[in-house]
CSV table of C-alpha atoms in Angstrom, one decimal:
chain,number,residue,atom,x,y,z
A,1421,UNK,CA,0.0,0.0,0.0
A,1422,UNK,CA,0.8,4.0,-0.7
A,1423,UNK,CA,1.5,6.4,1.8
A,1424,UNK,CA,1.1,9.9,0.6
A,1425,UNK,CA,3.8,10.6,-0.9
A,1426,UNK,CA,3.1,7.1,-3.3
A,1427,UNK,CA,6.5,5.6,-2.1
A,1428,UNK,CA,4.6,3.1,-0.6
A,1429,UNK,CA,6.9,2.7,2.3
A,1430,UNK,CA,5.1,4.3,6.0
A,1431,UNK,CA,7.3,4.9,9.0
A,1432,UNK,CA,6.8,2.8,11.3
A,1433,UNK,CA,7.7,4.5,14.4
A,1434,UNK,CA,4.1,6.7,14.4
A,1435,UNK,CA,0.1,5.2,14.0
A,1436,UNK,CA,-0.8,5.4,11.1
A,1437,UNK,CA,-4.0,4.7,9.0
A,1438,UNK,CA,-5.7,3.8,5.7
A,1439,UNK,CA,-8.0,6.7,3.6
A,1440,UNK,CA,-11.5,6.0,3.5
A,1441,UNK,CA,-12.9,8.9,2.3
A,1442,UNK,CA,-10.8,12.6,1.2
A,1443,UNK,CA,-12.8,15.9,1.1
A,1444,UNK,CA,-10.6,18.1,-0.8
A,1445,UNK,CA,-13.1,20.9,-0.4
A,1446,UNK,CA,-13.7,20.3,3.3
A,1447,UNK,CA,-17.0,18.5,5.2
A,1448,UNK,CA,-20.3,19.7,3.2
A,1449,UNK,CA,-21.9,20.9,7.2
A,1450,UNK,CA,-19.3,23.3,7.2
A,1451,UNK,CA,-20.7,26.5,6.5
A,1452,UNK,CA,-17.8,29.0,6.5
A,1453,UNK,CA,-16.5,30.3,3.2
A,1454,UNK,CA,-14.9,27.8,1.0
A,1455,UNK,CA,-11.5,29.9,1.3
A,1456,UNK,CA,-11.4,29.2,5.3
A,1457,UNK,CA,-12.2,25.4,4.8
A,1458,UNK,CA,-9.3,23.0,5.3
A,1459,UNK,CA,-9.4,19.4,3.2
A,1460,UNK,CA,-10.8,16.8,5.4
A,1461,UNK,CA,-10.1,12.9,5.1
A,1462,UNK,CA,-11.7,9.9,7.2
A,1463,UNK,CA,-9.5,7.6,7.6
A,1464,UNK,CA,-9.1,3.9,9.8
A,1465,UNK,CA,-6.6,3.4,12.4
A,1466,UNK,CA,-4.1,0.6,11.5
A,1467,UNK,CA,-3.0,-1.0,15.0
A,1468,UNK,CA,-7.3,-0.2,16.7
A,1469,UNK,CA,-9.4,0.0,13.6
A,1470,UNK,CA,-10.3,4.1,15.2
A,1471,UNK,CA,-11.8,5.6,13.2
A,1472,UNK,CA,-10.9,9.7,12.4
A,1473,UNK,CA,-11.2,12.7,10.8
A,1474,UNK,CA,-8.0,14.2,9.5
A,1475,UNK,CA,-7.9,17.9,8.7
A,1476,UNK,CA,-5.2,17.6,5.7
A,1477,UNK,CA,-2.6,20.5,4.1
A,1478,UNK,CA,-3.7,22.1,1.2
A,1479,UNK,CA,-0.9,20.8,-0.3
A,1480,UNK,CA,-1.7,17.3,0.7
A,1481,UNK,CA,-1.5,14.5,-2.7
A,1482,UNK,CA,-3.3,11.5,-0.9
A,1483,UNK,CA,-6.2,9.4,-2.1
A,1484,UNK,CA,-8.6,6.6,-0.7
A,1485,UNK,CA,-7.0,3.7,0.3
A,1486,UNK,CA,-3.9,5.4,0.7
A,1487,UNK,CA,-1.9,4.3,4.3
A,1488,UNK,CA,-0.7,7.6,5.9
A,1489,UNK,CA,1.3,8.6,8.7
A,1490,UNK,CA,-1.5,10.1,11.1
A,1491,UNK,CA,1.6,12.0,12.7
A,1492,UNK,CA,2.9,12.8,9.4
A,1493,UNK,CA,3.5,16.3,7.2
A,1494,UNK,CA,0.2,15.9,5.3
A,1495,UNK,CA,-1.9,16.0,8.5
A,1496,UNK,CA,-2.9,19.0,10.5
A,1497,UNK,CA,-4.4,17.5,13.4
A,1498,UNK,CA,-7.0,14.5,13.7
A,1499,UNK,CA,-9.6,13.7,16.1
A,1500,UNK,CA,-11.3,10.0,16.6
A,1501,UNK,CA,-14.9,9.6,15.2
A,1502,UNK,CA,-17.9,7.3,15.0
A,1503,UNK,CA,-19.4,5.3,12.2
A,1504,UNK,CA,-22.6,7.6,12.5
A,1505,UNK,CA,-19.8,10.7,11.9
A,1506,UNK,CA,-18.1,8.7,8.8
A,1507,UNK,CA,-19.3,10.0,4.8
A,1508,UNK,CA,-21.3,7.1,2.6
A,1509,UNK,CA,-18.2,6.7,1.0
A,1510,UNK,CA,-16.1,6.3,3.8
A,1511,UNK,CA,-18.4,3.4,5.5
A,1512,UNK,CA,-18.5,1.8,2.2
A,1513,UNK,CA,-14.7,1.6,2.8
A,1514,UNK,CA,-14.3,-0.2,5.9
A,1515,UNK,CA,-14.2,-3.2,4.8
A,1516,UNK,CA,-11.7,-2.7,2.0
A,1517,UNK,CA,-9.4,-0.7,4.2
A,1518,UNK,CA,-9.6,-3.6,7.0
A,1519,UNK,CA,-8.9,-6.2,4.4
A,1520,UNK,CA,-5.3,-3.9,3.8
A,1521,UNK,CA,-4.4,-3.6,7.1
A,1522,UNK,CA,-5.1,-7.8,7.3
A,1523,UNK,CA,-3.4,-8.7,4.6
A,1524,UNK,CA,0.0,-6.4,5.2
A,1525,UNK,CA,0.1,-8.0,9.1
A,1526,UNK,CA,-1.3,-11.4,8.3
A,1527,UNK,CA,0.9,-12.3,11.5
A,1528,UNK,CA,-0.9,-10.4,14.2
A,1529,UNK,CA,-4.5,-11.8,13.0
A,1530,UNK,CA,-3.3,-15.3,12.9
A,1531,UNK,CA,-2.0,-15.1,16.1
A,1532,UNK,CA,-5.4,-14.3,17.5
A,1533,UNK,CA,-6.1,-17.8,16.3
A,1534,UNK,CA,-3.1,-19.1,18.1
A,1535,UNK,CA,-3.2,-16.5,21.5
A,1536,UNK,CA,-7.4,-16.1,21.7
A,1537,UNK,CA,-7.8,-17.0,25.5
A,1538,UNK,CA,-11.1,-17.0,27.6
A,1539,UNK,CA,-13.6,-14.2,28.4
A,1540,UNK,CA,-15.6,-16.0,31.1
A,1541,UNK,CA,-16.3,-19.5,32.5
A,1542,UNK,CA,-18.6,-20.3,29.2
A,1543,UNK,CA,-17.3,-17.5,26.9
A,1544,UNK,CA,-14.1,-17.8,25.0
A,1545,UNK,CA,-12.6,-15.2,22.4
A,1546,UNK,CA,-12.7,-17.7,19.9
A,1547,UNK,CA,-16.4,-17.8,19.9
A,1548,UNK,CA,-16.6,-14.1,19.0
A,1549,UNK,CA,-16.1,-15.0,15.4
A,1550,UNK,CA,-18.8,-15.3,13.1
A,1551,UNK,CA,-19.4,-19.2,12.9
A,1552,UNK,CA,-17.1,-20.5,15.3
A,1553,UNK,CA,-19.2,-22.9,17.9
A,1554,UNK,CA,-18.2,-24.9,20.1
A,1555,UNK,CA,-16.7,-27.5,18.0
A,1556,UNK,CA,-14.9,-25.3,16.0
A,1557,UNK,CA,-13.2,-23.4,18.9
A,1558,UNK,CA,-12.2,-27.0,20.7
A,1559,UNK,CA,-10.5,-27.9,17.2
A,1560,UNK,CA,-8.8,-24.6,17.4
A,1561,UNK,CA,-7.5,-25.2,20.9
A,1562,UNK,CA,-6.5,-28.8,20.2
A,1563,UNK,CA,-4.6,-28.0,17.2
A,1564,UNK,CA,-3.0,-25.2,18.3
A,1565,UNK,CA,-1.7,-27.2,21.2
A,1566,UNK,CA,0.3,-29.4,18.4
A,1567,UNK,CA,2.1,-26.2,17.7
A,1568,UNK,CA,1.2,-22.5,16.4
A,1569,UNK,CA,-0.3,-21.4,13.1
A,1570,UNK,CA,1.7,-19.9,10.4
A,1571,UNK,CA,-0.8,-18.1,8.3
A,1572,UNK,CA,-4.6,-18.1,7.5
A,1573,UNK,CA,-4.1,-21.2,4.9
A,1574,UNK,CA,-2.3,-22.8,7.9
A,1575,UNK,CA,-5.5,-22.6,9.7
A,1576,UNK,CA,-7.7,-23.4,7.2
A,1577,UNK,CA,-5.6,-26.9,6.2
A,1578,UNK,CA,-5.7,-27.6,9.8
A,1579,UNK,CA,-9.1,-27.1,11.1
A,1580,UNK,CA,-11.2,-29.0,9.3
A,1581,UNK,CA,-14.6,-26.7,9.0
A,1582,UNK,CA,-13.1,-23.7,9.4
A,1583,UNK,CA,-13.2,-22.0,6.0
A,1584,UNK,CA,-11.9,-18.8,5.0
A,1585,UNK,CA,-10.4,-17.7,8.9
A,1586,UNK,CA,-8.8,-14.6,7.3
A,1587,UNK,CA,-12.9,-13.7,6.3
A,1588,UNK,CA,-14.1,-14.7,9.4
A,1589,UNK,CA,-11.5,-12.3,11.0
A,1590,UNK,CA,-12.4,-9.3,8.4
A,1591,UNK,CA,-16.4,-9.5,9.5
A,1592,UNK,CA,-15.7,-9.2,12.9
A,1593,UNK,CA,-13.4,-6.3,12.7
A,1594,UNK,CA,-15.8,-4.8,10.3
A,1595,UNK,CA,-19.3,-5.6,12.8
A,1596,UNK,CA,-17.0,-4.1,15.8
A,1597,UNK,CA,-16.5,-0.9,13.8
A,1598,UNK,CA,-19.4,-0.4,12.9
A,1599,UNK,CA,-21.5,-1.3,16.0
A,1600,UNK,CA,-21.0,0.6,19.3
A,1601,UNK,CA,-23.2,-1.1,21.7
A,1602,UNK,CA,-20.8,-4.6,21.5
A,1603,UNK,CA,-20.5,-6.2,24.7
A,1604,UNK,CA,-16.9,-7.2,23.9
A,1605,UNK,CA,-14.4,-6.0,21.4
A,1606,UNK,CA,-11.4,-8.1,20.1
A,1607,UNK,CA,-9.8,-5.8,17.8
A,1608,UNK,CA,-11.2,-2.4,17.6
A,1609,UNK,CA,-9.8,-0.3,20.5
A,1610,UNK,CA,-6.8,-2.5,21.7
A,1611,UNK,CA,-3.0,-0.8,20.8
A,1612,UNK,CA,-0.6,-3.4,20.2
């Protein structure tokens, strides 16, 4: 993926995020002369799937699905959002820019398969995922226990049942985004 300046490499010492949405001409609610309005982006956290609005310079060459530096010389300041705040374009998205940040850190989402601990007595993380019963989450924990996953096709080869786990992953992320009234959240909100 691009950062802004289409190098395609992002430090990696600040957060940074992927474009949903760029507003070269500032949010439509705002109602001040078009001459005081800054460019406004939405864009998705890359480590806790936040959501924000990013005030951009006017000199600022980025598009959607770009990965940017949220610290970085194209961003004035930014402020975390909600869904309800986001454009139509920048919900329809979310899913697109979660699938990037998946597939560039495959790693960290397959060892949720291989780290995924308990929430209660009868409630385990694993069960969180769309699909994933009881038998499926016992065949997680027994395989895992004959040593770690390497990647999604790992766990797919492995666990008979489970199909598609890097999908299964991506509508999670995507329902915790998009709903705020989730008991309990996996992936959006947690720093690594």
């Amino acid at each position: 993926m691009e950062n802004a300046d289409g190098d395609g490499d992002v430090a990696d010492d600040g957060p940074t995020a992927v474009l949903l949405d760029v507003l070269p001409n500032g949010r439509p609610d705002d109602d001040r002369p078009q001459s005081r309005k800054s460019p406004v982006a939405y864009a998705l956290g890359a480590d806790s799937f936040g959501l924000y609005e990013l005030t951009l310079g006017d000199d600022a060459d980025v598009s959607v699905g770009d990965r940017i530096a949220l610290d970085g010389p194209d961003i004035g300041r930014y402020r975390e959002v909600s869904f309800d705040d986001l454009t139509r374009n920048a919900a329809a998205e979310i899913e697109y820019a979660a699938e990037a940040i998946v597939e560039t850190d495959e790693e960290r989402f397959v060892d949720f398969y291989n780290e995924a601990g308990p929430i209660t007595l009868r409630l385990h993380q694993l069960n969180l995922l769309p699909g994933i019963g009881k038998k499926l989450r016992n065949d997680l924990l027994d395989e895992r226990k004959r040593g770690p996953f390497e990647s999604f096709a790992d766990v797919e080869e492995r666990i008979s049942g489970l199909h598609r786990p890097r999908e299964v992953i991506l509508e999670r992320i995507v329902e915790e985004i998009r709903e705020d009234d989730l008991k309990y959240r996996t992936f959006v909100g947690r720093e690594d």
